[in-house]
Amino acid sequence: MASNSKPPDYAVSFSGEPKARRFLIPRFERRSFIFQFTFITILGWAVGGIASIAIEKTIVEVLPTAVLQQNIWYALAKYFSNSVFALIFGADQALILRRYLSGWLWMFATSLGWLIANGVSAQWINYIASIAASLNKNLSAEQAVIFGLLSTIAYILSGIWLGFFQWLVLRRYTTGAWWWNFLPSISFLFISILVWLLSLVQESIPAVNRPQVVYLCEQGLTALVLGVIPAMGLCTLKRKSRPI
């Protein structure tokens, strides 16, 4: 006997809207979306990182040493290379998200949010480091842990800026997305934990290649977390029937 029931993903709600379309990412697309978003985030992180390093290196080689010794010019060169990284990182994610929302808005919000979060984090960490240096003595183990913990907290909280700018885009297409303001901070928390765990086992890595291996592992774990956690978060968002 033929069944008249419809698949769950296409069941119609009382409002007349298919349940599959009540979510920003339809249920039948979530597995492939998480994989694609994570992959493109890792790719954007790698390409953006290589491009920013190459640009900064080129600027350092081209500009005279006397110019680079002026803090303002070095800061501008650093900011320009960071901007290139942020644009590539945001643009790569937008390639996947443009099927569900404005890719241009996501790229702009992610790039600007990343730059502000990175700048705020760097300022706070530098400020904490200056306080530690002003003590004019060797820090005890307890003091080193405290200052390290404060720097980590500053890094984690800076993610709110990235979350805020991305939320400004998501609120146009989804409902109840206020918690997204804190999602990047959750990602930064997981990154901090993984980097700490990596530091516990790095002694097992051969000393010859240890710096390179540790750096690549840190970058890989960072990119992975920045892909997986937001992808899972996006899958839980419910879309508006009519975007703003």
mmCIF file of C-alpha atoms in Angstrom:
data_model
loop_
_atom_site.group_PDB
_atom_site.id
_atom_site.type_symbol
_atom_site.label_atom_id
_atom_site.label_comp_id
_atom_site.label_asym_id
_atom_site.label_seq_id
_atom_site.Cartn_x
_atom_site.Cartn_y
_atom_site.Cartn_z
ATOM 1 C CA MET A 1 0.000 0.000 0.000
ATOM 2 C CA ALA A 2 1.370 3.388 -0.964
ATOM 3 C CA SER A 3 2.010 5.723 1.932
ATOM 4 C CA ASN A 4 0.715 9.295 1.834
ATOM 5 C CA SER A 5 3.163 10.517 4.465
ATOM 6 C CA LYS A 6 5.890 12.951 3.409
ATOM 7 C CA PRO A 7 9.569 12.803 4.402
ATOM 8 C CA PRO A 8 10.212 14.654 7.687
ATOM 9 C CA ASP A 9 12.413 17.274 6.033
ATOM 10 C CA TYR A 10 9.602 18.328 3.749
ATOM 11 C CA ALA A 11 6.719 18.108 6.217
ATOM 12 C CA VAL A 12 4.498 21.173 6.207
ATOM 13 C CA SER A 13 4.057 23.159 9.406
ATOM 14 C CA PHE A 14 0.765 24.712 10.542
ATOM 15 C CA SER A 15 1.874 28.005 9.013
ATOM 16 C CA GLY A 16 1.985 26.345 5.600
ATOM 17 C CA GLU A 17 5.796 26.597 5.361
ATOM 18 C CA PRO A 18 7.869 23.442 4.725
ATOM 19 C CA LYS A 19 9.749 22.530 7.905
ATOM 20 C CA ALA A 20 12.952 22.016 5.933
ATOM 21 C CA ARG A 21 12.876 25.702 4.998
ATOM 22 C CA ARG A 22 12.298 26.887 8.553
ATOM 23 C CA PHE A 23 16.038 26.591 9.111
ATOM 24 C CA LEU A 24 18.712 28.705 7.454
ATOM 25 C CA ILE A 25 20.477 25.481 6.475
ATOM 26 C CA PRO A 26 17.939 22.776 5.496
ATOM 27 C CA ARG A 27 18.369 19.524 7.422
ATOM 28 C CA PHE A 28 19.161 17.461 4.340
ATOM 29 C CA GLU A 29 22.045 19.850 3.496
ATOM 30 C CA ARG A 30 23.641 20.113 6.935
ATOM 31 C CA ARG A 31 26.234 17.357 6.646
ATOM 32 C CA SER A 32 27.560 18.608 3.327
ATOM 33 C CA PHE A 33 27.334 22.225 4.515
ATOM 34 C CA ILE A 34 29.431 21.565 7.645
ATOM 35 C CA PHE A 35 32.064 19.802 5.542
ATOM 36 C CA GLN A 36 32.127 22.504 2.856
ATOM 37 C CA PHE A 37 32.135 25.409 5.312
ATOM 38 C CA THR A 38 34.911 23.839 7.397
ATOM 39 C CA PHE A 39 37.001 23.043 4.316
ATOM 40 C CA ILE A 40 36.624 26.530 2.834
ATOM 41 C CA THR A 41 37.437 28.112 6.211
ATOM 42 C CA ILE A 42 40.657 26.102 6.494
ATOM 43 C CA LEU A 43 41.498 26.996 2.887
ATOM 44 C CA GLY A 44 40.799 30.681 3.500
ATOM 45 C CA TRP A 45 42.892 30.634 6.669
ATOM 46 C CA ALA A 46 45.838 29.061 4.831
ATOM 47 C CA VAL A 47 45.630 31.206 1.682
ATOM 48 C CA GLY A 48 45.002 34.376 3.677
ATOM 49 C CA GLY A 49 47.891 33.626 6.004
ATOM 50 C CA ILE A 50 50.319 32.962 3.158
ATOM 51 C CA ALA A 51 49.176 36.086 1.299
ATOM 52 C CA SER A 52 49.479 38.347 4.354
ATOM 53 C CA ILE A 53 52.946 37.041 5.207
ATOM 54 C CA ALA A 54 54.084 37.487 1.599
ATOM 55 C CA ILE A 55 52.711 41.041 1.453
ATOM 56 C CA GLU A 56 54.285 42.027 4.756
ATOM 57 C CA LYS A 57 57.615 40.538 3.681
ATOM 58 C CA THR A 58 57.459 42.399 0.361
ATOM 59 C CA ILE A 59 56.701 45.707 2.073
ATOM 60 C CA VAL A 60 59.603 45.211 4.482
ATOM 61 C CA GLU A 61 61.951 44.487 1.574
ATOM 62 C CA VAL A 62 60.757 47.405 -0.554
ATOM 63 C CA LEU A 63 60.558 50.186 2.028
ATOM 64 C CA PRO A 64 63.813 51.689 3.329
ATOM 65 C CA THR A 65 64.872 50.662 6.816
ATOM 66 C CA ALA A 66 64.657 54.270 8.014
ATOM 67 C CA VAL A 67 60.987 54.357 7.026
ATOM 68 C CA LEU A 68 60.157 51.057 8.709
ATOM 69 C CA GLN A 69 61.763 52.259 11.921
ATOM 70 C CA GLN A 70 58.960 54.780 12.188
ATOM 71 C CA ASN A 71 56.203 53.062 14.109
ATOM 72 C CA ILE A 72 53.390 54.512 12.019
ATOM 73 C CA TRP A 73 54.682 53.061 8.739
ATOM 74 C CA TYR A 74 55.323 49.659 10.238
ATOM 75 C CA ALA A 75 51.852 49.707 11.793
ATOM 76 C CA LEU A 76 50.285 50.614 8.429
ATOM 77 C CA ALA A 77 52.135 47.783 6.696
ATOM 78 C CA LYS A 78 50.989 45.359 9.378
ATOM 79 C CA TYR A 79 47.409 46.600 9.157
ATOM 80 C CA PHE A 80 47.378 46.282 5.372
ATOM 81 C CA SER A 81 48.602 42.676 5.473
ATOM 82 C CA ASN A 82 46.032 41.846 8.171
ATOM 83 C CA SER A 83 43.314 43.430 6.029
ATOM 84 C CA VAL A 84 44.238 41.211 3.090
ATOM 85 C CA PHE A 85 44.052 38.161 5.339
ATOM 86 C CA ALA A 86 40.652 39.214 6.720
ATOM 87 C CA LEU A 87 39.219 39.823 3.234
ATOM 88 C CA ILE A 88 40.364 36.438 1.953
ATOM 89 C CA PHE A 89 39.095 34.690 5.086
ATOM 90 C CA GLY A 90 35.690 36.382 4.863
ATOM 91 C CA ALA A 91 35.407 35.950 1.092
ATOM 92 C CA ASP A 92 36.049 32.209 1.267
ATOM 93 C CA GLN A 93 33.280 31.706 3.822
ATOM 94 C CA ALA A 94 30.970 33.893 1.731
ATOM 95 C CA LEU A 95 31.389 31.508 -1.210
ATOM 96 C CA ILE A 96 29.458 28.878 0.742
ATOM 97 C CA LEU A 97 27.051 31.151 2.610
ATOM 98 C CA ARG A 98 25.909 33.118 -0.452
ATOM 99 C CA ARG A 99 23.323 30.381 -1.077
ATOM 100 C CA TYR A 100 21.599 31.314 2.188
ATOM 101 C CA LEU A 101 22.334 35.020 2.742
ATOM 102 C CA SER A 102 24.178 37.948 1.193
ATOM 103 C CA GLY A 103 27.741 36.863 0.539
ATOM 104 C CA TRP A 104 28.922 40.459 0.221
ATOM 105 C CA LEU A 105 27.498 41.414 3.602
ATOM 106 C CA TRP A 106 29.029 38.336 5.259
ATOM 107 C CA MET A 107 32.442 39.037 3.720
ATOM 108 C CA PHE A 108 32.371 42.673 4.842
ATOM 109 C CA ALA A 109 31.099 41.850 8.357
ATOM 110 C CA THR A 110 33.572 39.014 8.890
ATOM 111 C CA SER A 111 36.522 41.025 7.587
ATOM 112 C CA LEU A 112 35.726 44.106 9.680
ATOM 113 C CA GLY A 113 34.840 42.064 12.759
ATOM 114 C CA TRP A 114 38.045 40.056 12.510
ATOM 115 C CA LEU A 115 40.205 43.166 12.182
ATOM 116 C CA ILE A 116 38.597 44.851 15.182
ATOM 117 C CA ALA A 117 38.702 41.678 17.297
ATOM 118 C CA ASN A 118 42.344 41.105 16.387
ATOM 119 C CA GLY A 119 43.239 44.729 17.135
ATOM 120 C CA VAL A 120 41.423 44.808 20.479
ATOM 121 C CA SER A 121 42.968 41.487 21.495
ATOM 122 C CA ALA A 122 46.487 42.670 20.581
ATOM 123 C CA GLN A 123 46.065 45.923 22.513
ATOM 124 C CA TRP A 124 44.875 44.186 25.658
ATOM 125 C CA ILE A 125 47.553 41.501 25.486
ATOM 126 C CA ASN A 126 50.261 44.137 24.963
ATOM 127 C CA TYR A 127 48.870 46.112 27.904
ATOM 128 C CA ILE A 128 48.944 43.035 30.144
ATOM 129 C CA ALA A 129 52.486 42.264 28.990
ATOM 130 C CA SER A 130 53.576 45.828 29.809
ATOM 131 C CA ILE A 131 52.192 45.445 33.322
ATOM 132 C CA ALA A 132 54.138 42.226 33.751
ATOM 133 C CA ALA A 133 57.316 43.909 32.448
ATOM 134 C CA SER A 134 56.857 46.880 34.768
ATOM 135 C CA LEU A 135 57.326 44.652 37.805
ATOM 136 C CA ASN A 136 61.076 44.698 37.043
ATOM 137 C CA LYS A 137 61.648 41.239 38.377
ATOM 138 C CA ASN A 138 61.415 37.620 37.384
ATOM 139 C CA LEU A 139 57.821 36.493 37.602
ATOM 140 C CA SER A 140 56.982 33.620 39.881
ATOM 141 C CA ALA A 141 55.176 30.614 38.487
ATOM 142 C CA GLU A 142 51.903 31.817 40.002
ATOM 143 C CA GLN A 143 52.295 35.308 38.528
ATOM 144 C CA ALA A 144 53.158 33.910 35.109
ATOM 145 C CA VAL A 145 50.012 31.774 35.182
ATOM 146 C CA ILE A 146 47.871 34.750 36.202
ATOM 147 C CA PHE A 147 49.206 37.017 33.447
ATOM 148 C CA GLY A 148 48.910 34.198 30.918
ATOM 149 C CA LEU A 149 45.328 33.576 31.989
ATOM 150 C CA LEU A 150 44.494 37.287 31.684
ATOM 151 C CA SER A 151 45.925 37.364 28.156
ATOM 152 C CA THR A 152 43.881 34.310 27.234
ATOM 153 C CA ILE A 153 40.696 35.875 28.613
ATOM 154 C CA ALA A 154 41.387 39.053 26.617
ATOM 155 C CA TYR A 155 41.805 36.931 23.483
ATOM 156 C CA ILE A 156 38.574 35.008 24.132
ATOM 157 C CA LEU A 157 36.465 38.091 24.872
ATOM 158 C CA SER A 158 37.690 39.839 21.727
ATOM 159 C CA GLY A 159 35.631 37.333 19.749
ATOM 160 C CA ILE A 160 32.505 39.281 20.738
ATOM 161 C CA TRP A 161 33.436 41.907 18.143
ATOM 162 C CA LEU A 162 33.511 39.314 15.366
ATOM 163 C CA GLY A 163 30.248 37.836 16.604
ATOM 164 C CA PHE A 164 28.579 41.246 16.733
ATOM 165 C CA PHE A 165 29.325 42.173 13.139
ATOM 166 C CA GLN A 166 28.306 38.741 11.864
ATOM 167 C CA TRP A 167 25.107 38.968 13.926
ATOM 168 C CA LEU A 168 24.226 42.225 12.165
ATOM 169 C CA VAL A 169 24.026 40.182 8.962
ATOM 170 C CA LEU A 170 22.378 37.093 10.424
ATOM 171 C CA ARG A 171 19.587 39.073 12.097
ATOM 172 C CA ARG A 172 18.376 40.095 8.631
ATOM 173 C CA TYR A 173 17.791 36.470 7.669
ATOM 174 C CA THR A 174 17.229 34.569 10.915
ATOM 175 C CA THR A 175 15.288 34.790 14.182
ATOM 176 C CA GLY A 176 16.648 34.471 17.711
ATOM 177 C CA ALA A 177 20.262 34.816 16.587
ATOM 178 C CA TRP A 178 21.329 37.048 19.540
ATOM 179 C CA TRP A 179 23.543 34.272 20.942
ATOM 180 C CA TRP A 180 25.740 34.466 17.844
ATOM 181 C CA ASN A 181 27.425 37.495 19.426
ATOM 182 C CA PHE A 182 29.175 35.059 21.792
ATOM 183 C CA LEU A 183 29.800 32.155 19.391
ATOM 184 C CA PRO A 184 33.234 33.336 18.180
ATOM 185 C CA SER A 185 34.294 33.671 21.827
ATOM 186 C CA ILE A 186 33.312 30.028 22.312
ATOM 187 C CA SER A 187 35.453 29.165 19.295
ATOM 188 C CA PHE A 188 38.354 31.148 20.756
ATOM 189 C CA LEU A 189 37.905 29.305 24.046
ATOM 190 C CA PHE A 190 38.185 25.926 22.312
ATOM 191 C CA ILE A 191 41.230 27.160 20.396
ATOM 192 C CA SER A 192 42.907 28.236 23.640
ATOM 193 C CA ILE A 193 42.228 24.845 25.232
ATOM 194 C CA LEU A 194 43.583 22.946 22.224
ATOM 195 C CA VAL A 195 46.701 25.115 22.035
ATOM 196 C CA TRP A 196 47.261 24.537 25.768
ATOM 197 C CA LEU A 197 46.905 20.780 25.299
ATOM 198 C CA LEU A 198 49.339 20.963 22.397
ATOM 199 C CA SER A 199 51.865 22.713 24.635
ATOM 200 C CA LEU A 200 51.708 19.764 27.031
ATOM 201 C CA VAL A 201 52.798 17.262 24.371
ATOM 202 C CA GLN A 202 55.163 19.393 22.298
ATOM 203 C CA GLU A 203 58.187 18.024 24.142
ATOM 204 C CA SER A 204 57.571 14.703 22.389
ATOM 205 C CA ILE A 205 58.209 16.399 19.016
ATOM 206 C CA PRO A 206 61.829 16.250 17.768
ATOM 207 C CA ALA A 207 63.627 19.454 18.751
ATOM 208 C CA VAL A 208 64.907 20.072 15.222
ATOM 209 C CA ASN A 209 61.450 20.533 13.702
ATOM 210 C CA ARG A 210 59.528 21.440 16.857
ATOM 211 C CA PRO A 211 58.883 25.160 16.181
ATOM 212 C CA GLN A 212 57.599 24.499 12.651
ATOM 213 C CA VAL A 213 55.455 21.515 13.667
ATOM 214 C CA VAL A 214 53.954 23.316 16.673
ATOM 215 C CA TYR A 215 53.179 26.394 14.568
ATOM 216 C CA LEU A 216 51.487 24.352 11.827
ATOM 217 C CA CYS A 217 49.498 22.364 14.390
ATOM 218 C CA GLU A 218 48.329 25.555 16.104
ATOM 219 C CA GLN A 219 47.272 27.104 12.810
ATOM 220 C CA GLY A 220 45.532 23.917 11.678
ATOM 221 C CA LEU A 221 43.611 23.527 14.932
ATOM 222 C CA THR A 222 42.627 27.203 14.869
ATOM 223 C CA ALA A 223 41.272 26.982 11.329
ATOM 224 C CA LEU A 224 39.455 23.732 12.088
ATOM 225 C CA VAL A 225 37.665 25.167 15.118
ATOM 226 C CA LEU A 226 36.787 28.385 13.262
ATOM 227 C CA GLY A 227 35.146 26.223 10.632
ATOM 228 C CA VAL A 228 33.366 23.523 12.626
ATOM 229 C CA ILE A 229 31.793 25.536 15.464
ATOM 230 C CA PRO A 230 30.302 28.326 13.307
ATOM 231 C CA ALA A 231 29.080 25.742 10.781
ATOM 232 C CA MET A 232 27.239 23.860 13.517
ATOM 233 C CA GLY A 233 25.865 27.133 14.856
ATOM 234 C CA LEU A 234 24.563 28.149 11.436
ATOM 235 C CA CYS A 235 22.724 24.836 11.143
ATOM 236 C CA THR A 236 20.659 25.638 14.247
ATOM 237 C CA LEU A 237 19.461 29.069 13.096
ATOM 238 C CA LYS A 238 15.867 29.450 11.948
ATOM 239 C CA ARG A 239 15.330 31.729 9.003
ATOM 240 C CA LYS A 240 12.844 34.548 8.691
ATOM 241 C CA SER A 241 10.029 34.070 6.240
ATOM 242 C CA ARG A 242 10.912 37.449 4.756
ATOM 243 C CA PRO A 243 14.497 38.760 5.140
ATOM 244 C CA ILE A 244 14.804 42.395 6.147
#
